[in-house]
mmCIF file with all atom_site columns, C-alpha atoms in Angstrom:
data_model
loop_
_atom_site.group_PDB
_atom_site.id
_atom_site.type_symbol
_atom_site.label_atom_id
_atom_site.label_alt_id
_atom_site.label_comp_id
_atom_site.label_asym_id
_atom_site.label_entity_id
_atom_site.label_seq_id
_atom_site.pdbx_PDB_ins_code
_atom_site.Cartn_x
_atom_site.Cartn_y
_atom_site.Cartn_z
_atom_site.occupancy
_atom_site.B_iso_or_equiv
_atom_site.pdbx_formal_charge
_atom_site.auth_seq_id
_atom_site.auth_comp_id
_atom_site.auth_asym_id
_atom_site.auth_atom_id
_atom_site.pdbx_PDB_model_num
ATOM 1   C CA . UNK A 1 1   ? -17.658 -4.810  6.858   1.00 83.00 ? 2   UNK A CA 1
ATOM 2   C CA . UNK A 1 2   ? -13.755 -4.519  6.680   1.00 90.00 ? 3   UNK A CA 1
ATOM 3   C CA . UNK A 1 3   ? -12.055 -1.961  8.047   1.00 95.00 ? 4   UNK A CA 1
ATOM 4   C CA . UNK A 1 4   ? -8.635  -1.118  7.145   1.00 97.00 ? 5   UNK A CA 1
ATOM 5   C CA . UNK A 1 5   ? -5.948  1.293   9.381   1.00 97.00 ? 6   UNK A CA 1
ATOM 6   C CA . UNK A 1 6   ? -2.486  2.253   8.428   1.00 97.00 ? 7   UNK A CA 1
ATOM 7   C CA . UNK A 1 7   ? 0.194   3.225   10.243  1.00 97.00 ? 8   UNK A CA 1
ATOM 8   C CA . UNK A 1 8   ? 3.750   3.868   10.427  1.00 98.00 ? 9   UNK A CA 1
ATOM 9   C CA . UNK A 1 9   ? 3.872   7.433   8.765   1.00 97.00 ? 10  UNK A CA 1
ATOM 10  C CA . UNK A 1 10  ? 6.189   10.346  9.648   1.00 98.00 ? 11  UNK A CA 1
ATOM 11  C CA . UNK A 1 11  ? 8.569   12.611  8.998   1.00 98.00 ? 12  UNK A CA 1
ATOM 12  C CA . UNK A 1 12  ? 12.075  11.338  7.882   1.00 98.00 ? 13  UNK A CA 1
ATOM 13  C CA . UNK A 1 13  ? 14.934  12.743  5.686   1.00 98.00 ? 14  UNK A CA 1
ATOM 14  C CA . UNK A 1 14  ? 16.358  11.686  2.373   1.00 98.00 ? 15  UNK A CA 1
ATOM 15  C CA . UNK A 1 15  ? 18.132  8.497   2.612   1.00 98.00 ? 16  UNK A CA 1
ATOM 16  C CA . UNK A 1 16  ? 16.195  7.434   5.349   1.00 98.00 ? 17  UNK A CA 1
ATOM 17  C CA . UNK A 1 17  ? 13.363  4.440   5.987   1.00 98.00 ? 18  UNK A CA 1
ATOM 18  C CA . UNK A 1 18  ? 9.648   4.151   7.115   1.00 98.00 ? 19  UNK A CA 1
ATOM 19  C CA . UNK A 1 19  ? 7.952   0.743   7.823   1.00 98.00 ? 20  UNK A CA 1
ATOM 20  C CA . UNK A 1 20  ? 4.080   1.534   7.150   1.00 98.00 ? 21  UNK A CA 1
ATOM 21  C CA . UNK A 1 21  ? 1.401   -1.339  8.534   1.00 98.00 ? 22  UNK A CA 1
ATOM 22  C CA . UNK A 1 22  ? -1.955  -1.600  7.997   1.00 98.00 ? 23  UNK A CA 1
ATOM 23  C CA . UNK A 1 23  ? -4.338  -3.393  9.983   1.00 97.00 ? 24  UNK A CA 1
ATOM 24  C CA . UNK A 1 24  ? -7.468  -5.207  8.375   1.00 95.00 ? 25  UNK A CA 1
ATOM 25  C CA . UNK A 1 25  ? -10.268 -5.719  10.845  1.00 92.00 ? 26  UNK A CA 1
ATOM 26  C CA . UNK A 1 26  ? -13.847 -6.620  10.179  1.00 85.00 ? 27  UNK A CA 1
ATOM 27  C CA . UNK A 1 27  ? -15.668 -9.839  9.163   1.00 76.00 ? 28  UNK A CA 1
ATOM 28  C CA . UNK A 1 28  ? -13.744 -12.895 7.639   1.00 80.00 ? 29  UNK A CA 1
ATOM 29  C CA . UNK A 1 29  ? -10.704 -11.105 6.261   1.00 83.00 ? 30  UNK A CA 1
ATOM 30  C CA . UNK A 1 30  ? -9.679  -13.335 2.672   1.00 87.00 ? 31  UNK A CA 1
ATOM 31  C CA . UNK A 1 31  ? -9.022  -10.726 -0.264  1.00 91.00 ? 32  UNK A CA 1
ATOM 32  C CA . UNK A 1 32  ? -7.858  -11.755 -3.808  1.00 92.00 ? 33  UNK A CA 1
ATOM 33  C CA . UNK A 1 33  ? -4.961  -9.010  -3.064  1.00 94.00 ? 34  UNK A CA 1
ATOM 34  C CA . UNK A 1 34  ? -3.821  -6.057  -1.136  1.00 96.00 ? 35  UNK A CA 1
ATOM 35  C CA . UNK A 1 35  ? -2.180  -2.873  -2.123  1.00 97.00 ? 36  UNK A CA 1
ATOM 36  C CA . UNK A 1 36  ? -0.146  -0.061  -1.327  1.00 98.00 ? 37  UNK A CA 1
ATOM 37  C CA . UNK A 1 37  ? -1.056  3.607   -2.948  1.00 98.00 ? 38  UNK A CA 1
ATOM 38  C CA . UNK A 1 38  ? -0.270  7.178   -2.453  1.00 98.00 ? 39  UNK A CA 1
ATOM 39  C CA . UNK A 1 39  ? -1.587  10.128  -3.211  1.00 98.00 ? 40  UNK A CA 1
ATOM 40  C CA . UNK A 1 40  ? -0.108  14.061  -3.199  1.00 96.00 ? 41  UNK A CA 1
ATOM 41  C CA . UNK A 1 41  ? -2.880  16.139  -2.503  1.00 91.00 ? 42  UNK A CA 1
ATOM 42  C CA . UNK A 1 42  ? -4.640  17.849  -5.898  1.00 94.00 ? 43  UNK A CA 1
ATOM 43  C CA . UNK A 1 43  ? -3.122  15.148  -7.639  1.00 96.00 ? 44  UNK A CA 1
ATOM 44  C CA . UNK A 1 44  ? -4.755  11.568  -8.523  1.00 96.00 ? 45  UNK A CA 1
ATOM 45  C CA . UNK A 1 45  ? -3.656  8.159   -6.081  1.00 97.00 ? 46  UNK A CA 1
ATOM 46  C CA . UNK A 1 46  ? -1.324  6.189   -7.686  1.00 97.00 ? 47  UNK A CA 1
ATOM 47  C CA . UNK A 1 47  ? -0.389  2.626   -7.666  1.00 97.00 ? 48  UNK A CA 1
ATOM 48  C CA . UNK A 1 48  ? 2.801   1.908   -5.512  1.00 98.00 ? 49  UNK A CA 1
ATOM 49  C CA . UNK A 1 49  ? 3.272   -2.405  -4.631  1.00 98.00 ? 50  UNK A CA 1
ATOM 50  C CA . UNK A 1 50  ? 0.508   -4.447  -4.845  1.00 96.00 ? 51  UNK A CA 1
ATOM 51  C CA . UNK A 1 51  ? 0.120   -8.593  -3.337  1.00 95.00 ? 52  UNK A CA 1
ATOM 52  C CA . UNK A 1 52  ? -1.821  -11.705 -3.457  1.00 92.00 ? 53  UNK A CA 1
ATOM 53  C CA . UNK A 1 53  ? -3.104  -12.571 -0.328  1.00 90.00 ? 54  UNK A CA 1
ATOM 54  C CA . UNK A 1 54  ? -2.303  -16.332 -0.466  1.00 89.00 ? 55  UNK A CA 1
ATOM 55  C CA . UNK A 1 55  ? 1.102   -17.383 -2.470  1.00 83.00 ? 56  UNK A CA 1
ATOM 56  C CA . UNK A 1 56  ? 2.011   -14.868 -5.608  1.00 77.00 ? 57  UNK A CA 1
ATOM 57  C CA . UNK A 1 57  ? 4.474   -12.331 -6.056  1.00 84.00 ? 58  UNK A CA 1
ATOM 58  C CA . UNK A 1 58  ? 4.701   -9.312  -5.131  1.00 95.00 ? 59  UNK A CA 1
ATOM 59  C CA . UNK A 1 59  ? 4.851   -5.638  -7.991  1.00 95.00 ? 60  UNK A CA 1
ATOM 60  C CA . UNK A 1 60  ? 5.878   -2.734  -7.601  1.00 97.00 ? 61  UNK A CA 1
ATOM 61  C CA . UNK A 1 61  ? 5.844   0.830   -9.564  1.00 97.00 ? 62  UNK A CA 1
ATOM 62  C CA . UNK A 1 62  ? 8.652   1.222   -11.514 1.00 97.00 ? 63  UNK A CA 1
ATOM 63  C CA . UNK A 1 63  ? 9.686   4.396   -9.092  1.00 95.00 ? 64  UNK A CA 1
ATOM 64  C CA . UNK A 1 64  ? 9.466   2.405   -5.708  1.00 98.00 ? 65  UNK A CA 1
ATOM 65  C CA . UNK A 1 65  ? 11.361  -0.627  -7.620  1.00 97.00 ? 66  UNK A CA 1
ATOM 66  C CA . UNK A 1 66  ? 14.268  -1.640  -5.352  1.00 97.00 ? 67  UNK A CA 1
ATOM 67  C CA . UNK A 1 67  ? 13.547  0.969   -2.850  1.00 98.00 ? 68  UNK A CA 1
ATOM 68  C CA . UNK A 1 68  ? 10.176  -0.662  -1.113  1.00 98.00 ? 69  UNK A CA 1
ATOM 69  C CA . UNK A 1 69  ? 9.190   -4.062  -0.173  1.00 98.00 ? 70  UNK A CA 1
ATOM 70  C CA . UNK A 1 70  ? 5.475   -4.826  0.507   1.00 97.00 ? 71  UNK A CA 1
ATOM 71  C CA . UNK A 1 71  ? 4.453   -7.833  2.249   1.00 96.00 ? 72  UNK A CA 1
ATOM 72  C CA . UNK A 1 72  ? 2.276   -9.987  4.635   1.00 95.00 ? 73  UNK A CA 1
ATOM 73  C CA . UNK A 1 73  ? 1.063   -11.666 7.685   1.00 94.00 ? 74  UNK A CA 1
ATOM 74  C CA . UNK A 1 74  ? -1.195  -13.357 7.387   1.00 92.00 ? 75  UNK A CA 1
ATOM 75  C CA . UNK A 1 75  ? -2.046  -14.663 10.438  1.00 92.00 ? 76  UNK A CA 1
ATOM 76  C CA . UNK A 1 76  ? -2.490  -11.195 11.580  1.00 94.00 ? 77  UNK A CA 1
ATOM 77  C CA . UNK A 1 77  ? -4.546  -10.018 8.939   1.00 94.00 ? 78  UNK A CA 1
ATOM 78  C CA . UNK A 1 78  ? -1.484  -6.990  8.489   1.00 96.00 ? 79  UNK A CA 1
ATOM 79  C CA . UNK A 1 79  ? 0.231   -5.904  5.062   1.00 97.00 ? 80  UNK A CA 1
ATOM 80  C CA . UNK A 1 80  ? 3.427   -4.399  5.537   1.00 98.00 ? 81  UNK A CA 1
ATOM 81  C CA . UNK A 1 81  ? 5.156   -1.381  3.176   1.00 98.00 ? 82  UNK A CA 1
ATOM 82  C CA . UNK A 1 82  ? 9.161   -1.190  4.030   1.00 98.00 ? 83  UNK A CA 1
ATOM 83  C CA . UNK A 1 83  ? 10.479  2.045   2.649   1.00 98.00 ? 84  UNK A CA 1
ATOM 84  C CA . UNK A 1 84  ? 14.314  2.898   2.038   1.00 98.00 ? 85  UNK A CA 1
ATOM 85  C CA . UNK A 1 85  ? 16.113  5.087   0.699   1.00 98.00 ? 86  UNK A CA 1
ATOM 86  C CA . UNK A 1 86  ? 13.397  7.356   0.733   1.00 98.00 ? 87  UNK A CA 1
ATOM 87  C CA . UNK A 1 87  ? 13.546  10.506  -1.643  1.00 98.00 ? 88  UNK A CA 1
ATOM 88  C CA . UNK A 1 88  ? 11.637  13.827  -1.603  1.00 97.00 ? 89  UNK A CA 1
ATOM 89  C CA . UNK A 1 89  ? 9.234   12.537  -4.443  1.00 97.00 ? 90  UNK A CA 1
ATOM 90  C CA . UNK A 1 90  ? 7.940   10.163  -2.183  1.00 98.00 ? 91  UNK A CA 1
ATOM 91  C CA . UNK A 1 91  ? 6.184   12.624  0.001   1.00 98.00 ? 92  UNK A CA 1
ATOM 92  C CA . UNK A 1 92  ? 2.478   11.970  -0.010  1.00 98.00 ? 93  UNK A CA 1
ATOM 93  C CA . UNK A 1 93  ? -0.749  10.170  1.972   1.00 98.00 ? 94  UNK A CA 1
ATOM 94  C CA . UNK A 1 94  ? -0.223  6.517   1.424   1.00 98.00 ? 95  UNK A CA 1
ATOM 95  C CA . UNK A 1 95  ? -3.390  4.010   1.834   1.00 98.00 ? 96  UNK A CA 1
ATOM 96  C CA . UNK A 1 96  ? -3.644  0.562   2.219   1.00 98.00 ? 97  UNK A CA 1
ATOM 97  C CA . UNK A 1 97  ? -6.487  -1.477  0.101   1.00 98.00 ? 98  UNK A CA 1
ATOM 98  C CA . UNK A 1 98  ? -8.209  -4.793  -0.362  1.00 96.00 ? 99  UNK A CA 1
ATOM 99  C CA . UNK A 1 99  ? -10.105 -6.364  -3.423  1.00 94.00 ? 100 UNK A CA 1
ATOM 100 C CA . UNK A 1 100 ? -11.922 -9.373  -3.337  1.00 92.00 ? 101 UNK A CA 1
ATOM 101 C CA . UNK A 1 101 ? -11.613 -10.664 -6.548  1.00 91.00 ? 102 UNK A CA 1
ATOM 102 C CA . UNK A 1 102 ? -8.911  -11.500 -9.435  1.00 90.00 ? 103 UNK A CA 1
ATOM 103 C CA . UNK A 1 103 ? -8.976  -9.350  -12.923 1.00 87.00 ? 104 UNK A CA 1
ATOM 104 C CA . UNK A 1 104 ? -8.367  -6.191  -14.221 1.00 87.00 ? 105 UNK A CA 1
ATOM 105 C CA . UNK A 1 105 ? -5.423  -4.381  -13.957 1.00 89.00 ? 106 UNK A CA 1
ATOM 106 C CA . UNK A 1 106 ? -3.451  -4.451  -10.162 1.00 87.00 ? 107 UNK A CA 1
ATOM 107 C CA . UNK A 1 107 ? -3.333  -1.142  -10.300 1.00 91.00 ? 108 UNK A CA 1
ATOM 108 C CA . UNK A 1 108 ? -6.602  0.141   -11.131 1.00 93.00 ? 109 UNK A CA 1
ATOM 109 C CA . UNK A 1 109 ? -8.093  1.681   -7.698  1.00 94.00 ? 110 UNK A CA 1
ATOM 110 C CA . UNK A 1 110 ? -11.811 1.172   -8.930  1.00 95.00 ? 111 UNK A CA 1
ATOM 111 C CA . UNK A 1 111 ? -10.911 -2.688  -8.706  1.00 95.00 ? 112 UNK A CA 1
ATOM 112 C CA . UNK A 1 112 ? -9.938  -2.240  -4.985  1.00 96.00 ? 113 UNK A CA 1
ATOM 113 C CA . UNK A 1 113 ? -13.453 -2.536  -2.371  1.00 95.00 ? 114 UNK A CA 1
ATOM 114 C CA . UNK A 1 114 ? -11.872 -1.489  1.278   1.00 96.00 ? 115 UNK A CA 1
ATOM 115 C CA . UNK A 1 115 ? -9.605  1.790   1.539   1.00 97.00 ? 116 UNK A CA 1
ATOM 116 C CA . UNK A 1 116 ? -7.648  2.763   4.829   1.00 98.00 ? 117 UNK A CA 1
ATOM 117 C CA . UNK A 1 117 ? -7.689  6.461   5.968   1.00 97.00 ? 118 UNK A CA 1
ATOM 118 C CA . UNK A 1 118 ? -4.320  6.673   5.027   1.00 97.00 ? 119 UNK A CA 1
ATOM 119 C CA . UNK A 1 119 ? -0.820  7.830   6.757   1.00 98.00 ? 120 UNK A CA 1
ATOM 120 C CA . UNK A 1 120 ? 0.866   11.129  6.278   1.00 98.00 ? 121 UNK A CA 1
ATOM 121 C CA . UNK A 1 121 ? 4.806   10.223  5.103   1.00 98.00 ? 122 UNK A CA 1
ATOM 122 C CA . UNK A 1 122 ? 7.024   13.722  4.685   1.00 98.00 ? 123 UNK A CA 1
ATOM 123 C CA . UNK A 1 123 ? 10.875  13.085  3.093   1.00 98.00 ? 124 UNK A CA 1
ATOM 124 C CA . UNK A 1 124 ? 13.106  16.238  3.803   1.00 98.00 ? 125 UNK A CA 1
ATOM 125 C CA . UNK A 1 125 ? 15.878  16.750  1.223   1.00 94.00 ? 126 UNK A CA 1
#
């Protein structure tokens, strides 16, 4: 079983920058891909950055777009989310995932199998 744990959350005003991690742990760790998502309470999760696990490139959400950067270490099993220039909007739970296999839409979250617990992030205007 994989187990996934962010971290990195917090409470930061406008303009300012959050660097979330998230730990995989578990058997043999190899997804297809991991991903970034969020999710405002009442409100469905949505897609943020999503990226392959070996080579590939990385996507983003058209409203994180310049702002965050996801990426990887491998050797650590530990996806990374840097966020700048953080706005108000952004406020929300964010979650790490994994999926083992290719297909589908990136940012489908029935195609991802392991979900973190997820990290409070709170941007003050």
């Amino acid at each position: 079983q994989v187990q996934l744990v962010e971290s990195g959350g917090g409470f930061v005003q406008a303009g300012g920058s959050l660097k979330l991690s998230c730990v995989a742990s578990g058997r043999t760790f190899s997804p297809y891909a991991m991903g970034w998502f969020r999710q405002i309470p009442g409100e469905e999760r949505e897609y943020v950055a999503r990226i392959s696990w070996i080579g590939g490139s990385p996507y983003y959400a058209e409203h994180v777009k310049g702002r965050f950067t996801i990426s990887r270490d491998n050797a650590k099993n530990t996806l990374y989310l840097q966020m700048d220039n953080l706005i108000p909007e952004d406020t929300a739970i964010y979650y790490c995932a994994a999926r083992q296999r290719p297909g589908g839409a990136y940012h489908d979250t029935r195609l991802y199998d392991y979900w973190g617990q997820g990290t409070q992030v709170t941007v003050s205007s």
